[in-house]
Amino acid sequence: MNRVFHIALREFKSTALTKGFIIGGIVVPLVLLLVISLVMPKLMNEKVPVVKGTVAVIDQTGVLTPAIEQRFAPEAVEAWQKRRQGQVVAEAAQAARDTQGVEGAINAGRVVQGAAEIRADLSVEMLAPLTDEKNLAIAKQPLGEGTNLEDGGRMALVVIDADAIEAAPGASKFGGFQIFTRQKLDDRVIDLVRDQVREAIRATRIEAAGMNTERLEALMNVSQSDTQEIGPGGVERKSLGEWNIIFQFAFMLLMMMSVFISGQYLLTTTIEEKSSRVVELLLASTSSMSLMAGKIFGQMCVGLFLVLVYGSLGFAGMFLMERAGLVSPMMIVWFFCFYFIAYTTVASLMAAIGSAVNDLREAQSLMTPVMIIVMIPYLLWLPIARDPNGVFATVSSFVPGVSPFVMMVRLSSTTQPPVWQVLAAIGIGLVSAYGCVWLAAKIFRVGLLQFGKAPNYATMWRWIRMA
């Protein structure tokens, strides 16, 4: 046992005390924390540049001028900005739900970026109705003269059809409008112009139909207060909404990242020691089982260190956003139980692969079992998060290899799984982890001293039967 401890300590030092690990595992997260907590608020409070220019409108209906001018007044533009920002949370959540993982986060980020504040100082220039295409070409000409949005020049041209308010005789549809812009115009300005012109046409159509616009809007608008959750003792608090599903993904990702990174370190160090023949000196003073156990335990400490660093950053962020109540002490206990199972399973496979091959290139061809364990939960987490106690989630909880990740998604959901399922998943996980360690030990014992031709699965199976 003393030898296992010394091997584990050596393994931890050789990984965690390197410059690359310190920079990547400690410095980078701290820099990110400082940027998020100190720099980003200042950047977001910076004065937003003003987009100044003229929107030319050719109103061929002859009745839209008052409505257009009203919609582009400063107070109307400010109201539009508030409405746009008010929709961002729902749209970002929907974008994240439509796609999974990183892609979902990117889509949500695009929605948030699109709702960023913009200060627009727009004036409206009403042009005479068109008589022919030549007049339209003349109206478009100023748009191609430059791209400076601070020069106050014409930035957009709106051409409204003659039948935009009253449909042509015999027609079932109303006319619309078309927008022409100068190059590289901010898409938020285009959205502003489009929305305000559409709103002006809509309101004028309602008035032309003999209805009261304000009364109709009041009838269509249904106000809703924030959703409240009732906690233990009847305590009310604002519903966390989409934070629940984000929390589930974050817990699974933290486990997946720490397990895979520490397992990758184990694979790399094993291959390096074998190729440099250092392993022969180690085997002269200890058994192959003690060597493998020490290496697995040492890299487990590396993974736990990563969990501590990134988990602390995540918890600090949740605390600042008043979401720390999402994490319960029992959830942390379950996390470390399933982390031990997941890491032992992956690390034993990594140790077996590292002992069997001669370089990293050969290892890639044997990584399929490990990649399956890592990728399946990543691909299936969203259906499991939406129905954590459904048949699919329940069955997946008992599949060896993927069960630790699936159970963390279920345990971090709003609907907790039955305790017997958690204990059963732990039992199955421990048995499967023991089986992986047992198989890996046989491969490790033979593979460490095998050089030359790259092994395949058949060769490794022969080693298992031989050992």
Short mmCIF file of C-alpha atoms in Angstrom, two decimals:
data_model
loop_
_atom_site.label_atom_id
_atom_site.label_comp_id
_atom_site.label_asym_id
_atom_site.label_seq_id
_atom_site.Cartn_x
_atom_site.Cartn_y
_atom_site.Cartn_z
CA MET A 1 0.00 0.00 0.00
CA ASN A 2 2.91 2.32 0.75
CA ARG A 3 4.25 1.77 -2.77
CA VAL A 4 0.84 2.55 -4.28
CA PHE A 5 0.79 5.83 -2.35
CA HIS A 6 4.27 6.83 -3.56
CA ILE A 7 3.39 5.97 -7.16
CA ALA A 8 0.17 8.00 -6.88
CA LEU A 9 2.05 10.96 -5.40
CA ARG A 10 4.63 10.79 -8.18
CA GLU A 11 1.86 10.59 -10.79
CA PHE A 12 0.05 13.59 -9.31
CA LYS A 13 3.22 15.70 -9.14
CA SER A 14 4.27 14.82 -12.68
CA THR A 15 0.91 16.08 -13.96
CA ALA A 16 -0.39 18.78 -11.62
CA LEU A 17 2.91 20.56 -10.96
CA THR A 18 3.83 21.13 -14.60
CA LYS A 19 3.69 24.63 -16.07
CA GLY A 20 1.15 23.59 -18.69
CA PHE A 21 -1.27 22.20 -16.11
CA ILE A 22 -0.87 25.17 -13.77
CA ILE A 23 -1.54 27.61 -16.60
CA GLY A 24 -4.42 25.65 -18.09
CA GLY A 25 -5.97 24.35 -14.88
CA ILE A 26 -5.49 27.28 -12.50
CA VAL A 27 -4.40 30.49 -14.22
CA VAL A 28 -6.90 30.36 -17.09
CA PRO A 29 -9.95 29.77 -14.83
CA LEU A 30 -8.84 32.59 -12.52
CA VAL A 31 -8.38 34.93 -15.47
CA LEU A 32 -11.84 34.00 -16.74
CA LEU A 33 -13.28 34.68 -13.30
CA LEU A 34 -11.62 38.09 -13.16
CA VAL A 35 -12.79 38.94 -16.68
CA ILE A 36 -16.37 37.91 -15.92
CA SER A 37 -16.55 39.62 -12.52
CA LEU A 38 -14.53 42.79 -13.16
CA VAL A 39 -14.02 43.52 -16.85
CA MET A 40 -17.33 42.43 -18.38
CA PRO A 41 -19.53 44.69 -16.19
CA LYS A 42 -17.41 47.70 -17.14
CA LEU A 43 -17.56 46.81 -20.82
CA MET A 44 -21.32 46.35 -20.66
CA ASN A 45 -21.70 49.73 -18.95
CA GLU A 46 -19.74 51.50 -21.66
CA LYS A 47 -21.69 54.10 -23.57
CA VAL A 48 -23.35 52.55 -26.58
CA PRO A 49 -22.43 54.32 -29.86
CA VAL A 50 -25.26 56.18 -31.55
CA VAL A 51 -26.35 55.08 -35.01
CA LYS A 52 -27.48 58.26 -36.73
CA GLY A 53 -29.09 58.51 -40.10
CA THR A 54 -32.18 58.98 -42.24
CA VAL A 55 -34.80 56.48 -43.27
CA ALA A 56 -36.41 57.46 -46.55
CA VAL A 57 -39.98 56.24 -47.06
CA ILE A 58 -41.93 56.10 -50.31
CA ASP A 59 -45.53 55.78 -49.19
CA GLN A 60 -47.59 54.85 -52.21
CA THR A 61 -50.74 54.53 -50.09
CA GLY A 62 -50.69 58.25 -49.27
CA VAL A 63 -52.03 57.72 -45.73
CA LEU A 64 -49.13 56.32 -43.71
CA THR A 65 -47.06 59.46 -43.12
CA PRO A 66 -48.39 60.25 -39.58
CA ALA A 67 -48.08 56.62 -38.44
CA ILE A 68 -44.55 56.28 -39.85
CA GLU A 69 -43.34 59.49 -38.21
CA GLN A 70 -44.91 58.46 -34.91
CA ARG A 71 -43.18 55.05 -34.95
CA PHE A 72 -39.73 56.59 -35.54
CA ALA A 73 -40.01 59.18 -32.76
CA PRO A 74 -37.32 58.76 -30.03
CA GLU A 75 -39.78 57.48 -27.42
CA ALA A 76 -41.17 54.90 -29.89
CA VAL A 77 -37.66 53.69 -30.73
CA GLU A 78 -36.86 53.37 -27.01
CA ALA A 79 -40.05 51.37 -26.45
CA TRP A 80 -39.08 49.06 -29.30
CA GLN A 81 -35.68 48.48 -27.69
CA LYS A 82 -37.28 47.52 -24.38
CA ARG A 83 -39.68 45.12 -26.08
CA ARG A 84 -36.80 43.51 -27.94
CA GLN A 85 -34.73 43.02 -24.80
CA GLY A 86 -37.76 41.63 -23.00
CA GLN A 87 -38.02 38.79 -25.50
CA VAL A 88 -34.38 37.71 -25.29
CA VAL A 89 -34.69 35.27 -22.38
CA ALA A 90 -37.50 33.28 -23.98
CA GLU A 91 -35.82 33.24 -27.40
CA ALA A 92 -32.43 32.23 -25.96
CA ALA A 93 -34.04 29.44 -23.97
CA GLN A 94 -35.85 28.19 -27.06
CA ALA A 95 -32.62 28.29 -29.07
CA ALA A 96 -30.87 26.24 -26.39
CA ARG A 97 -33.73 23.73 -26.30
CA ASP A 98 -33.75 23.26 -30.07
CA THR A 99 -30.12 22.09 -30.11
CA GLN A 100 -27.90 20.42 -27.55
CA GLY A 101 -24.61 21.07 -25.85
CA VAL A 102 -22.20 23.58 -27.34
CA GLU A 103 -24.37 24.24 -30.41
CA GLY A 104 -27.31 25.09 -28.19
CA ALA A 105 -25.18 27.50 -26.18
CA ILE A 106 -23.95 29.13 -29.39
CA ASN A 107 -27.49 29.57 -30.69
CA ALA A 108 -28.60 31.06 -27.40
CA GLY A 109 -25.57 33.37 -27.44
CA ARG A 110 -26.49 34.61 -30.90
CA VAL A 111 -29.97 35.51 -29.67
CA VAL A 112 -28.54 37.36 -26.68
CA GLN A 113 -26.04 39.18 -28.89
CA GLY A 114 -28.84 40.20 -31.23
CA ALA A 115 -30.71 41.80 -28.34
CA ALA A 116 -27.77 43.98 -27.29
CA GLU A 117 -28.66 47.61 -26.81
CA ILE A 118 -28.45 49.97 -29.75
CA ARG A 119 -28.96 53.72 -29.69
CA ALA A 120 -30.55 54.87 -32.91
CA ASP A 121 -31.14 58.53 -33.78
CA LEU A 122 -33.26 58.16 -36.88
CA SER A 123 -35.09 60.79 -38.87
CA VAL A 124 -37.77 60.05 -41.44
CA GLU A 125 -37.76 61.53 -44.94
CA MET A 126 -41.01 61.05 -46.85
CA LEU A 127 -40.44 60.88 -50.61
CA ALA A 128 -42.91 61.32 -53.43
CA PRO A 129 -44.69 58.20 -54.74
CA LEU A 130 -43.01 56.37 -57.59
CA THR A 131 -43.97 57.09 -61.16
CA ASP A 132 -41.48 54.75 -62.84
CA GLU A 133 -38.37 52.64 -62.16
CA LYS A 134 -36.12 55.64 -62.83
CA ASN A 135 -37.45 57.40 -59.74
CA LEU A 136 -36.72 54.29 -57.65
CA ALA A 137 -33.13 54.18 -58.94
CA ILE A 138 -32.67 57.84 -58.00
CA ALA A 139 -34.01 57.14 -54.49
CA LYS A 140 -31.61 54.20 -54.08
CA GLN A 141 -28.54 56.14 -55.21
CA PRO A 142 -27.64 57.73 -51.82
CA LEU A 143 -27.49 54.27 -50.23
CA GLY A 144 -24.42 53.34 -52.26
CA GLU A 145 -22.44 56.46 -51.45
CA GLY A 146 -20.90 55.31 -48.16
CA THR A 147 -21.09 53.12 -45.07
CA ASN A 148 -20.40 55.64 -42.28
CA LEU A 149 -23.33 55.39 -39.89
CA GLU A 150 -22.43 58.59 -38.05
CA ASP A 151 -22.69 60.93 -41.03
CA GLY A 152 -26.47 61.32 -40.75
CA GLY A 153 -26.97 60.30 -44.36
CA ARG A 154 -29.59 58.00 -45.81
CA MET A 155 -29.18 54.48 -44.42
CA ALA A 156 -32.37 52.83 -45.58
CA LEU A 157 -35.14 53.21 -48.13
CA VAL A 158 -38.61 51.77 -47.53
CA VAL A 159 -41.01 51.35 -50.44
CA ILE A 160 -44.60 50.68 -49.33
CA ASP A 161 -47.00 49.16 -51.87
CA ALA A 162 -50.10 51.07 -52.87
CA ASP A 163 -52.36 48.24 -51.64
CA ALA A 164 -50.66 47.88 -48.24
CA ILE A 165 -53.66 49.38 -46.40
CA GLU A 166 -56.57 48.42 -48.62
CA ALA A 167 -56.35 45.33 -50.80
CA ALA A 168 -56.77 45.80 -54.54
CA PRO A 169 -60.24 44.99 -55.92
CA GLY A 170 -60.63 41.23 -56.25
CA ALA A 171 -57.40 40.51 -54.32
CA SER A 172 -57.42 38.36 -51.19
CA LYS A 173 -54.12 39.65 -49.81
CA PHE A 174 -52.77 43.06 -48.89
CA GLY A 175 -49.60 44.52 -50.31
CA GLY A 176 -46.45 44.84 -48.24
CA PHE A 177 -43.23 46.82 -48.27
CA GLN A 178 -39.60 46.43 -49.32
CA ILE A 179 -36.47 47.71 -47.61
CA PHE A 180 -33.23 48.77 -49.32
CA THR A 181 -30.18 49.51 -47.14
CA ARG A 182 -26.62 50.69 -47.49
CA GLN A 183 -23.83 48.14 -47.13
CA LYS A 184 -22.85 46.74 -43.71
CA LEU A 185 -25.82 48.25 -41.92
CA ASP A 186 -26.29 46.77 -38.43
CA ASP A 187 -28.92 44.05 -38.50
CA ARG A 188 -30.50 45.55 -35.36
CA VAL A 189 -31.15 48.78 -37.25
CA ILE A 190 -32.73 46.77 -40.06
CA ASP A 191 -34.93 44.99 -37.52
CA LEU A 192 -35.90 48.33 -36.02
CA VAL A 193 -36.93 49.74 -39.40
CA ARG A 194 -38.79 46.58 -40.37
CA ASP A 195 -40.67 46.29 -37.08
CA GLN A 196 -41.69 49.93 -36.91
CA VAL A 197 -42.89 50.08 -40.51
CA ARG A 198 -44.82 46.84 -40.04
CA GLU A 199 -46.40 48.22 -36.86
CA ALA A 200 -47.40 51.44 -38.62
CA ILE A 201 -49.05 49.50 -41.46
CA ARG A 202 -50.82 47.17 -39.03
CA ALA A 203 -52.22 50.02 -36.92
CA THR A 204 -53.40 51.92 -40.00
CA ARG A 205 -55.12 48.82 -41.39
CA ILE A 206 -57.00 48.40 -38.10
CA GLU A 207 -58.14 52.03 -38.19
CA ALA A 208 -59.14 51.72 -41.84
CA ALA A 209 -61.32 48.74 -40.86
CA GLY A 210 -63.19 50.93 -38.36
CA MET A 211 -61.67 49.39 -35.22
CA ASN A 212 -59.92 51.07 -32.30
CA THR A 213 -56.23 50.16 -32.26
CA GLU A 214 -55.65 50.74 -28.55
CA ARG A 215 -58.79 48.80 -27.60
CA LEU A 216 -57.78 45.88 -29.81
CA GLU A 217 -54.25 45.80 -28.37
CA ALA A 218 -55.68 45.85 -24.84
CA LEU A 219 -57.90 42.88 -25.68
CA MET A 220 -55.00 40.92 -27.19
CA ASN A 221 -52.48 41.66 -24.44
CA VAL A 222 -52.54 39.30 -21.43
CA SER A 223 -50.22 40.34 -18.62
CA GLN A 224 -48.44 37.69 -16.56
CA SER A 225 -46.44 38.03 -13.39
CA ASP A 226 -43.33 36.02 -12.58
CA THR A 227 -43.89 32.33 -11.87
CA GLN A 228 -43.43 31.51 -8.19
CA GLU A 229 -42.17 28.23 -6.75
CA ILE A 230 -43.46 26.97 -3.41
CA GLY A 231 -40.65 25.51 -1.33
CA PRO A 232 -40.56 23.71 2.03
CA GLY A 233 -42.65 25.47 4.66
CA GLY A 234 -44.63 27.34 2.01
CA VAL A 235 -41.78 29.71 1.18
CA GLU A 236 -42.26 31.37 -2.19
CA ARG A 237 -39.47 32.30 -4.57
CA LYS A 238 -39.18 33.21 -8.22
CA SER A 239 -39.15 30.19 -10.50
CA LEU A 240 -35.71 29.26 -11.80
CA GLY A 241 -37.16 28.35 -15.19
CA GLU A 242 -34.44 27.47 -17.69
CA TRP A 243 -31.78 27.50 -14.97
CA ASN A 244 -32.85 23.98 -14.05
CA ILE A 245 -31.87 22.45 -17.39
CA ILE A 246 -28.66 24.51 -17.55
CA PHE A 247 -27.78 23.22 -14.09
CA GLN A 248 -28.30 19.61 -15.21
CA PHE A 249 -26.00 20.03 -18.20
CA ALA A 250 -23.35 21.81 -16.11
CA PHE A 251 -23.20 19.01 -13.54
CA MET A 252 -22.84 16.34 -16.21
CA LEU A 253 -20.27 18.39 -18.13
CA LEU A 254 -18.18 18.95 -15.00
CA MET A 255 -18.00 15.22 -14.37
CA MET A 256 -17.39 14.39 -18.02
CA MET A 257 -14.63 16.98 -18.41
CA SER A 258 -12.73 16.03 -15.25
CA VAL A 259 -13.00 12.28 -15.93
CA PHE A 260 -11.89 12.51 -19.54
CA ILE A 261 -9.05 15.00 -18.96
CA SER A 262 -7.54 13.03 -16.06
CA GLY A 263 -8.01 9.80 -18.03
CA GLN A 264 -6.21 11.36 -20.99
CA TYR A 265 -3.32 12.34 -18.71
CA LEU A 266 -3.16 8.72 -17.50
CA LEU A 267 -3.04 7.45 -21.07
CA THR A 268 -0.27 9.88 -22.01
CA THR A 269 1.96 9.22 -18.99
CA THR A 270 1.61 5.44 -19.40
CA ILE A 271 2.64 5.60 -23.06
CA GLU A 272 5.56 7.91 -22.28
CA GLU A 273 6.86 5.66 -19.51
CA LYS A 274 6.56 2.58 -21.69
CA SER A 275 8.24 4.14 -24.74
CA SER A 276 11.12 5.50 -22.62
CA ARG A 277 11.53 2.12 -20.83
CA VAL A 278 11.03 3.80 -17.45
CA VAL A 279 8.29 1.29 -16.75
CA GLU A 280 10.87 -1.52 -16.70
CA LEU A 281 12.63 0.15 -13.78
CA LEU A 282 9.33 0.65 -11.98
CA LEU A 283 8.35 -2.99 -12.43
CA ALA A 284 11.66 -4.02 -10.91
CA SER A 285 10.60 -2.50 -7.59
CA THR A 286 6.83 -3.05 -7.58
CA SER A 287 4.14 -5.22 -9.12
CA SER A 288 2.17 -4.26 -12.21
CA MET A 289 -1.04 -4.17 -10.15
CA SER A 290 0.46 -1.72 -7.65
CA LEU A 291 1.79 0.39 -10.51
CA MET A 292 -1.60 0.56 -12.22
CA ALA A 293 -3.43 1.26 -8.95
CA GLY A 294 -1.00 4.05 -8.08
CA LYS A 295 -1.27 5.66 -11.49
CA ILE A 296 -5.09 5.49 -11.43
CA PHE A 297 -5.26 6.92 -7.92
CA GLY A 298 -2.78 9.71 -8.71
CA GLN A 299 -4.68 10.84 -11.78
CA MET A 300 -7.94 10.62 -9.82
CA CYS A 301 -6.50 13.29 -7.53
CA VAL A 302 -5.78 15.39 -10.61
CA GLY A 303 -9.40 15.02 -11.71
CA LEU A 304 -10.67 15.91 -8.24
CA PHE A 305 -8.47 19.00 -8.30
CA LEU A 306 -10.10 20.05 -11.59
CA VAL A 307 -13.53 19.42 -10.08
CA LEU A 308 -12.58 21.60 -7.11
CA VAL A 309 -11.33 24.47 -9.30
CA TYR A 310 -14.09 24.56 -11.90
CA GLY A 311 -16.81 23.56 -9.43
CA SER A 312 -15.80 26.42 -7.13
CA LEU A 313 -15.93 28.87 -10.03
CA GLY A 314 -19.36 27.59 -11.01
CA PHE A 315 -20.66 27.76 -7.46
CA ALA A 316 -19.27 31.29 -7.07
CA GLY A 317 -21.14 32.34 -10.20
CA MET A 318 -24.34 30.73 -8.91
CA PHE A 319 -23.90 32.49 -5.57
CA LEU A 320 -23.50 35.87 -7.26
CA MET A 321 -26.68 35.21 -9.27
CA GLU A 322 -28.52 34.00 -6.16
CA ARG A 323 -28.85 30.44 -7.47
CA ALA A 324 -26.69 28.68 -4.87
CA GLY A 325 -29.80 27.00 -3.45
CA LEU A 326 -29.83 24.68 -6.44
CA VAL A 327 -26.93 22.69 -4.95
CA SER A 328 -27.77 20.54 -1.94
CA PRO A 329 -25.19 18.76 0.26
CA MET A 330 -26.63 15.36 -0.70
CA MET A 331 -26.18 16.17 -4.38
CA ILE A 332 -22.48 16.79 -3.78
CA VAL A 333 -22.22 13.41 -2.02
CA TRP A 334 -23.91 11.66 -4.96
CA PHE A 335 -21.62 13.53 -7.36
CA PHE A 336 -18.44 12.18 -5.77
CA CYS A 337 -19.89 8.67 -5.58
CA PHE A 338 -20.66 8.63 -9.29
CA TYR A 339 -17.43 10.46 -10.08
CA PHE A 340 -15.48 7.62 -8.47
CA ILE A 341 -17.38 5.06 -10.56
CA ALA A 342 -17.06 7.00 -13.82
CA TYR A 343 -13.39 7.78 -13.34
CA THR A 344 -12.44 4.23 -12.32
CA THR A 345 -14.18 2.84 -15.40
CA VAL A 346 -12.62 5.29 -17.85
CA ALA A 347 -9.18 5.32 -16.18
CA SER A 348 -8.87 1.53 -16.19
CA LEU A 349 -9.64 1.49 -19.92
CA MET A 350 -7.13 4.28 -20.51
CA ALA A 351 -4.46 2.44 -18.51
CA ALA A 352 -5.08 -0.74 -20.49
CA ILE A 353 -4.84 1.10 -23.82
CA GLY A 354 -1.73 3.02 -22.73
CA SER A 355 0.08 -0.15 -21.68
CA ALA A 356 -0.78 -1.94 -24.92
CA VAL A 357 0.37 0.63 -27.49
CA ASN A 358 3.70 2.21 -28.36
CA ASP A 359 2.57 5.76 -29.18
CA LEU A 360 -0.50 8.00 -29.17
CA ARG A 361 -1.27 7.32 -32.83
CA GLU A 362 -1.77 3.63 -32.10
CA ALA A 363 -3.93 4.51 -29.09
CA GLN A 364 -6.47 6.36 -31.24
CA SER A 365 -7.55 3.14 -32.94
CA LEU A 366 -8.40 1.58 -29.55
CA MET A 367 -10.26 4.56 -28.06
CA THR A 368 -13.72 3.56 -29.32
CA PRO A 369 -15.00 2.09 -26.00
CA VAL A 370 -13.93 5.20 -24.10
CA MET A 371 -15.45 7.57 -26.66
CA ILE A 372 -18.74 5.66 -26.52
CA ILE A 373 -18.87 6.08 -22.74
CA VAL A 374 -18.21 9.82 -23.04
CA MET A 375 -20.30 10.67 -26.12
CA ILE A 376 -23.52 8.74 -25.46
CA PRO A 377 -24.47 10.78 -22.35
CA TYR A 378 -23.53 13.98 -24.17
CA LEU A 379 -25.87 13.13 -27.04
CA LEU A 380 -28.73 11.88 -24.88
CA TRP A 381 -28.70 14.29 -21.93
CA LEU A 382 -31.46 16.57 -23.23
CA PRO A 383 -34.19 13.89 -23.59
CA ILE A 384 -33.19 12.57 -20.16
CA ALA A 385 -33.29 16.07 -18.63
CA ARG A 386 -36.77 16.73 -20.03
CA ASP A 387 -38.17 13.47 -18.62
CA PRO A 388 -35.79 12.40 -15.82
CA ASN A 389 -38.10 9.67 -14.52
CA GLY A 390 -39.24 8.34 -17.88
CA VAL A 391 -38.60 4.83 -19.13
CA PHE A 392 -35.64 5.87 -21.30
CA ALA A 393 -33.92 7.77 -18.46
CA THR A 394 -34.57 4.97 -15.98
CA VAL A 395 -33.19 2.24 -18.25
CA SER A 396 -30.14 4.37 -19.16
CA SER A 397 -29.37 4.75 -15.45
CA PHE A 398 -28.53 1.05 -15.23
CA VAL A 399 -26.35 0.79 -18.34
CA PRO A 400 -22.71 0.24 -17.25
CA GLY A 401 -20.35 3.02 -18.26
CA VAL A 402 -22.94 5.71 -18.97
CA SER A 403 -24.99 5.33 -15.77
CA PRO A 404 -22.90 7.81 -13.66
CA PHE A 405 -23.45 10.62 -16.16
CA VAL A 406 -27.14 9.81 -16.64
CA MET A 407 -27.75 9.65 -12.90
CA MET A 408 -26.15 13.07 -12.38
CA VAL A 409 -28.54 14.55 -14.94
CA ARG A 410 -31.46 12.93 -13.14
CA LEU A 411 -30.27 13.86 -9.64
CA SER A 412 -29.81 17.52 -10.60
CA SER A 413 -33.31 17.74 -12.08
CA THR A 414 -36.38 19.12 -10.33
CA THR A 415 -37.83 15.58 -10.09
CA GLN A 416 -35.54 13.39 -8.00
CA PRO A 417 -35.30 9.68 -8.88
CA PRO A 418 -36.26 7.11 -6.23
CA VAL A 419 -33.48 6.31 -3.76
CA TRP A 420 -33.53 2.63 -4.70
CA GLN A 421 -32.67 3.53 -8.30
CA VAL A 422 -29.73 5.65 -7.13
CA LEU A 423 -28.42 2.85 -4.94
CA ALA A 424 -28.98 0.28 -7.69
CA ALA A 425 -27.07 2.47 -10.17
CA ILE A 426 -24.21 2.78 -7.68
CA GLY A 427 -24.15 -0.99 -7.19
CA ILE A 428 -24.15 -1.70 -10.94
CA GLY A 429 -21.52 0.98 -11.44
CA LEU A 430 -19.22 -0.47 -8.80
CA VAL A 431 -19.53 -3.96 -10.27
CA SER A 432 -18.84 -2.70 -13.81
CA ALA A 433 -15.91 -0.58 -12.59
CA TYR A 434 -14.44 -3.61 -10.80
CA GLY A 435 -14.83 -5.64 -14.00
CA CYS A 436 -13.03 -2.95 -16.02
CA VAL A 437 -10.21 -2.80 -13.47
CA TRP A 438 -9.90 -6.60 -13.48
CA LEU A 439 -9.68 -6.73 -17.29
CA ALA A 440 -7.35 -3.73 -17.43
CA ALA A 441 -5.01 -5.30 -14.88
CA LYS A 442 -4.56 -8.37 -17.07
CA ILE A 443 -3.85 -6.25 -20.16
CA PHE A 444 -1.59 -3.93 -18.15
CA ARG A 445 0.48 -6.85 -16.84
CA VAL A 446 1.22 -8.22 -20.31
CA GLY A 447 1.11 -5.06 -22.43
CA LEU A 448 3.71 -3.06 -20.53
CA LEU A 449 6.52 -5.30 -21.75
CA GLN A 450 5.18 -5.84 -25.27
CA PHE A 451 6.82 -3.82 -28.05
CA GLY A 452 6.64 -3.83 -31.81
CA LYS A 453 3.42 -4.45 -33.73
CA ALA A 454 0.41 -2.39 -32.65
CA PRO A 455 -2.18 -4.61 -30.91
CA ASN A 456 -5.86 -4.92 -31.82
CA TYR A 457 -8.84 -6.07 -29.79
CA ALA A 458 -8.18 -9.73 -30.61
CA THR A 459 -4.61 -9.44 -29.36
CA MET A 460 -5.75 -7.78 -26.16
CA TRP A 461 -8.31 -10.55 -25.61
CA ARG A 462 -5.52 -13.13 -25.89
CA TRP A 463 -3.56 -11.21 -23.28
CA ILE A 464 -6.57 -11.34 -20.94
CA ARG A 465 -6.85 -15.10 -21.33
CA MET A 466 -3.09 -15.49 -20.99
CA ALA A 467 -2.64 -13.46 -17.80
#
